[in-house]
PDB file of C-alpha atoms and ligand atoms in Angstrom:
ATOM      1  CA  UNK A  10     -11.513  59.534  25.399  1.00 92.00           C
ATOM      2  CA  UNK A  11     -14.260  61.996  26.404  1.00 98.00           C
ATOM      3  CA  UNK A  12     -16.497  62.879  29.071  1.00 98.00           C
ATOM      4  CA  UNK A  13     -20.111  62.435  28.570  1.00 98.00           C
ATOM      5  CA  UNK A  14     -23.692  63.989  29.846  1.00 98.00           C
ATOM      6  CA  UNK A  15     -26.023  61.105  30.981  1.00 98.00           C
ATOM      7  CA  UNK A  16     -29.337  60.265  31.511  1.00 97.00           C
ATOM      8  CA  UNK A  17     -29.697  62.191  34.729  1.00 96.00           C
ATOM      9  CA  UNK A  18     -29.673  65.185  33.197  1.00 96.00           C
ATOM     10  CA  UNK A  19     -32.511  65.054  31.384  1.00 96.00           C
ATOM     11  CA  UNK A  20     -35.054  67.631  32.505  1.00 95.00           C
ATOM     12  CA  UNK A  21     -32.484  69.282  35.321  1.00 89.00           C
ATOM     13  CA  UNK A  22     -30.268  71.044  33.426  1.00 84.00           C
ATOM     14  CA  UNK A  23     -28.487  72.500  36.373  1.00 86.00           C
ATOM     15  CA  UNK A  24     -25.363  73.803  34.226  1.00 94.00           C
ATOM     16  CA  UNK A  25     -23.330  74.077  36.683  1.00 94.00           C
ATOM     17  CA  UNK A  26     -21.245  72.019  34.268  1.00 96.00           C
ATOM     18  CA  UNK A  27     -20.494  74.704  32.163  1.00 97.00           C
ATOM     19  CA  UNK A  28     -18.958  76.913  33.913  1.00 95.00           C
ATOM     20  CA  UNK A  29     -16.260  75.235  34.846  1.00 97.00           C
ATOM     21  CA  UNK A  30     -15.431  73.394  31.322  1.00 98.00           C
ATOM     22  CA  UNK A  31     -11.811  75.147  30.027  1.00 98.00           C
ATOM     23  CA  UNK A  32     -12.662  74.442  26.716  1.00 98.00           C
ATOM     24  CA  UNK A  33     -16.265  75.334  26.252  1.00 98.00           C
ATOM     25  CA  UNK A  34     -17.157  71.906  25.209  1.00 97.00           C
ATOM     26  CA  UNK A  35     -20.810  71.916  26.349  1.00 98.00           C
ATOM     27  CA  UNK A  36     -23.559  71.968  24.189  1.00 98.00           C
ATOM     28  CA  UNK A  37     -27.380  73.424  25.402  1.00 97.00           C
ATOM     29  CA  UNK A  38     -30.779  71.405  23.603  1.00 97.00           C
ATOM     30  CA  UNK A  39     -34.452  72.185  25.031  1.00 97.00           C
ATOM     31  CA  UNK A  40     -33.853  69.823  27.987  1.00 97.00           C
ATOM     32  CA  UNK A  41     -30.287  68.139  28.216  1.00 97.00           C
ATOM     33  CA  UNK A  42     -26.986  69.288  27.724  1.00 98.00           C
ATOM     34  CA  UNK A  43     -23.581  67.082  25.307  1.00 98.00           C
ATOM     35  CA  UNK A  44     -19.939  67.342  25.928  1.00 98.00           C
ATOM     36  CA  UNK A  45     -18.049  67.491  22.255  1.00 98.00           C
ATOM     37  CA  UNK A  46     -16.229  64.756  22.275  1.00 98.00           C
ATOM     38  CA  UNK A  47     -14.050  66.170  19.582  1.00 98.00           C
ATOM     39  CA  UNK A  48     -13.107  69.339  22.291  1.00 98.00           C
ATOM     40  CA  UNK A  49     -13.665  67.577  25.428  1.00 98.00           C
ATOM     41  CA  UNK A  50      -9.902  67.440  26.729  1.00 98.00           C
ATOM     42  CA  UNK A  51     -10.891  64.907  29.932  1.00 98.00           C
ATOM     43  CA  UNK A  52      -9.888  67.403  32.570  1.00 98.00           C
ATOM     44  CA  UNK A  53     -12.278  65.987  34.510  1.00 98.00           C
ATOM     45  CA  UNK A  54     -13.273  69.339  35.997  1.00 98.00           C
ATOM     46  CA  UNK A  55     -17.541  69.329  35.476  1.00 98.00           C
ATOM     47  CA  UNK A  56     -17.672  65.571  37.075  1.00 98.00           C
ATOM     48  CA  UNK A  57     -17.690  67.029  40.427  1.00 97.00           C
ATOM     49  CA  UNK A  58     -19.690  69.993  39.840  1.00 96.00           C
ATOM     50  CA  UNK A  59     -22.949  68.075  38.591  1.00 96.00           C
ATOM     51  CA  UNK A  60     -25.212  68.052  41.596  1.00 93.00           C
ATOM     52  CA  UNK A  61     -27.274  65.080  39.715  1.00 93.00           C
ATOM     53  CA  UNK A  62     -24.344  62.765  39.352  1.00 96.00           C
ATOM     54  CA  UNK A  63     -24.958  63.031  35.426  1.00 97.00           C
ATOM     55  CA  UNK A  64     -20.881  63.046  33.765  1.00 98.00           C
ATOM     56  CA  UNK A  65     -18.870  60.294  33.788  1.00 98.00           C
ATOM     57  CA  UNK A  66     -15.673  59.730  31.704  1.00 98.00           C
ATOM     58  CA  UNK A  67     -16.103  57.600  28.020  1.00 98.00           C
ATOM     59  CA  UNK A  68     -14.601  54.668  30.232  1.00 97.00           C
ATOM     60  CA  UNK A  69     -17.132  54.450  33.526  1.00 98.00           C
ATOM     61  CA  UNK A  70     -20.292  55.200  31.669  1.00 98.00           C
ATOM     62  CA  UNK A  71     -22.988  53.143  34.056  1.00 97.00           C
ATOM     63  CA  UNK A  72     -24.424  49.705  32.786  1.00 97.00           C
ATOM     64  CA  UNK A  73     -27.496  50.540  30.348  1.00 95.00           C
ATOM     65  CA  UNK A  74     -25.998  54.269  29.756  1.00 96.00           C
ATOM     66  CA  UNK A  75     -23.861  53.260  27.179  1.00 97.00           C
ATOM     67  CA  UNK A  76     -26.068  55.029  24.419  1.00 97.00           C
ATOM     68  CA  UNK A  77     -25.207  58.581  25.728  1.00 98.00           C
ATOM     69  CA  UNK A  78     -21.859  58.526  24.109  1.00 98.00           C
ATOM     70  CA  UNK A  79     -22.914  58.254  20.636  1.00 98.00           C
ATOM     71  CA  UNK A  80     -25.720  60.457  21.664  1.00 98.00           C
ATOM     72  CA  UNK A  81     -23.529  63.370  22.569  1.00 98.00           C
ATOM     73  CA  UNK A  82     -21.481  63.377  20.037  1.00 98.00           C
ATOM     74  CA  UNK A  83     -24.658  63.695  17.661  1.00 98.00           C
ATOM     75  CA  UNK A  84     -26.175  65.954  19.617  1.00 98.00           C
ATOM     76  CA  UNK A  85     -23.250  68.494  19.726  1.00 98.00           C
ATOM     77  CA  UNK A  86     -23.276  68.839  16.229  1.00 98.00           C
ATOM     78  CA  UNK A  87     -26.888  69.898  15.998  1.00 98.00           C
ATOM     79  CA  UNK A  88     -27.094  72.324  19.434  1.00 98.00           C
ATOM     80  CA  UNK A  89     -25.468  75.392  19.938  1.00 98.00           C
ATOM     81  CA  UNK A  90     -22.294  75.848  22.304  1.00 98.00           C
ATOM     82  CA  UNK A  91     -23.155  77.096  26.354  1.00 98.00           C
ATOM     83  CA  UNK A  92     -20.759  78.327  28.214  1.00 96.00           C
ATOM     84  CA  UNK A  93     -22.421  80.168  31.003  1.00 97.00           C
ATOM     85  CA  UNK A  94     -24.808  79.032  33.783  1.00 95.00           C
ATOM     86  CA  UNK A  95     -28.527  79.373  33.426  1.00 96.00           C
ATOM     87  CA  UNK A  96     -31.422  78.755  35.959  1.00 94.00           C
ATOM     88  CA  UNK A  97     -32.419  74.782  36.149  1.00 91.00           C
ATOM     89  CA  UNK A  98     -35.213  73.967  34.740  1.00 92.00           C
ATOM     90  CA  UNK A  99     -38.587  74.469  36.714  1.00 91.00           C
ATOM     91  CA  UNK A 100     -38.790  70.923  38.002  1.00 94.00           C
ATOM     92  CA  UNK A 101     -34.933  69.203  38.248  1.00 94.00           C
ATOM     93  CA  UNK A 102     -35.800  68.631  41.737  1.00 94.00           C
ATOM     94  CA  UNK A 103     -38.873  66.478  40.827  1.00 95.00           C
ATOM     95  CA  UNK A 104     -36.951  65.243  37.883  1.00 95.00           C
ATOM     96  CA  UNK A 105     -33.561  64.001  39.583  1.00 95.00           C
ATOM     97  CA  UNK A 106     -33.115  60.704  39.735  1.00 95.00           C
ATOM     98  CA  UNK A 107     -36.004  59.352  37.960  1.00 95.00           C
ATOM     99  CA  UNK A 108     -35.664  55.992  35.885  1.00 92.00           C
ATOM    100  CA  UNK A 109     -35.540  55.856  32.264  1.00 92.00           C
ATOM    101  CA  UNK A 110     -35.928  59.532  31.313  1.00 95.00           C
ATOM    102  CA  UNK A 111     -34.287  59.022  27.760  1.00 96.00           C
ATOM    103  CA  UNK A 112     -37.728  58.774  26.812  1.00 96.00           C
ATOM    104  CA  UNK A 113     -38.390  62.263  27.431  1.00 97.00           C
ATOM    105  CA  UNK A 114     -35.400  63.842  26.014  1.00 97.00           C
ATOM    106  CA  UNK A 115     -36.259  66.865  23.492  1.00 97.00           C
ATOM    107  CA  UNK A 116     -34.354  66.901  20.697  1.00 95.00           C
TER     108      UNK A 116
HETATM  109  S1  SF4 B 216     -24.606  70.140  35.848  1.00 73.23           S
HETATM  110 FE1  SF4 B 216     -25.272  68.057  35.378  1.00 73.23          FE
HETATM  111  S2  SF4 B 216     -27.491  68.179  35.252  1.00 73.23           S
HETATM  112 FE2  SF4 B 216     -26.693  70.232  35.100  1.00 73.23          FE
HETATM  113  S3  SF4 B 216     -26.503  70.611  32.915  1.00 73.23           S
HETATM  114 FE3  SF4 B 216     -24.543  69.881  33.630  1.00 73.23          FE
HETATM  115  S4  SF4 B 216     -24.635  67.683  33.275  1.00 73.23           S
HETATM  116 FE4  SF4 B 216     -26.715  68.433  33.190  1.00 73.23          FE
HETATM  117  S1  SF4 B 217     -13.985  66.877  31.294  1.00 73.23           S
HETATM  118 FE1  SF4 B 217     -13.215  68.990  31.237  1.00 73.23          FE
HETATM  119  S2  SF4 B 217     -13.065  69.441  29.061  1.00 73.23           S
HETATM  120 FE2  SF4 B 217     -14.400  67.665  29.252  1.00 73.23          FE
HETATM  121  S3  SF4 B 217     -16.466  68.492  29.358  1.00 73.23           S
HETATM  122 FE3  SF4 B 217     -15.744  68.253  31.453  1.00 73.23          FE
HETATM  123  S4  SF4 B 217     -14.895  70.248  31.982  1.00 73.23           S
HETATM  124 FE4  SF4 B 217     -15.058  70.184  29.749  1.00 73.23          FE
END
């Protein structure tokens, strides 16, 4: 099992996630952040500290999100480790919440 960075995200960026992850399992791209799935050891720790909602375990992964899993595991191959928090971006507020954002993620 692993945790693992939705759709939400996309465009907030918060990072508040980080912080908090024992294991420094998060990985940073230009607009969303992956949990390694390989490192992620379910502590369920970042789920609460996600203002947006945006981390759910392997298991409860929303209806329609199901692409996110094999999405962060790709993705935290590719993007480099973040363990420390970082302003959210310019416009989360604007951003949270919105329908189908996977169409704007930057890979
Ligand atoms: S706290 Fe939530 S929105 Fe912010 S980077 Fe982490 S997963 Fe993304
Ligand atoms: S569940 Fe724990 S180990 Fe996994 S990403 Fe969240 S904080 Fe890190």
């Amino acid at each position: 099992m692993t945790h693992v960075v939705t759709e939400n995200c996309i465009n907030c960026k918060h990072t508040d996630c980080v912080e908090v992850c024992p294991v420094d399992c998060f990985h940073e791209g230009p607009n969303f952040l992956v949990i390694d799935p390989d490192e992620c050891i379910d502590c369920t720790l970042c789920v609460d500290e996600c203002p947006v909602g945006a981390i759910y375990a392997e298991g409860d992964v929303p209806a329609g999100q199901e692409p996110f899993v094999a999405l962060n595991a790709e993705l935290a191959r590719q993007w480099p480790v973040i363990n420390a928090k970082i302003p959210a971006m310019p416009d989360a507020a604007d951003w949270d919440g919105r329908p189908h954002k996977r169409a704007f993620l930057i890979r």
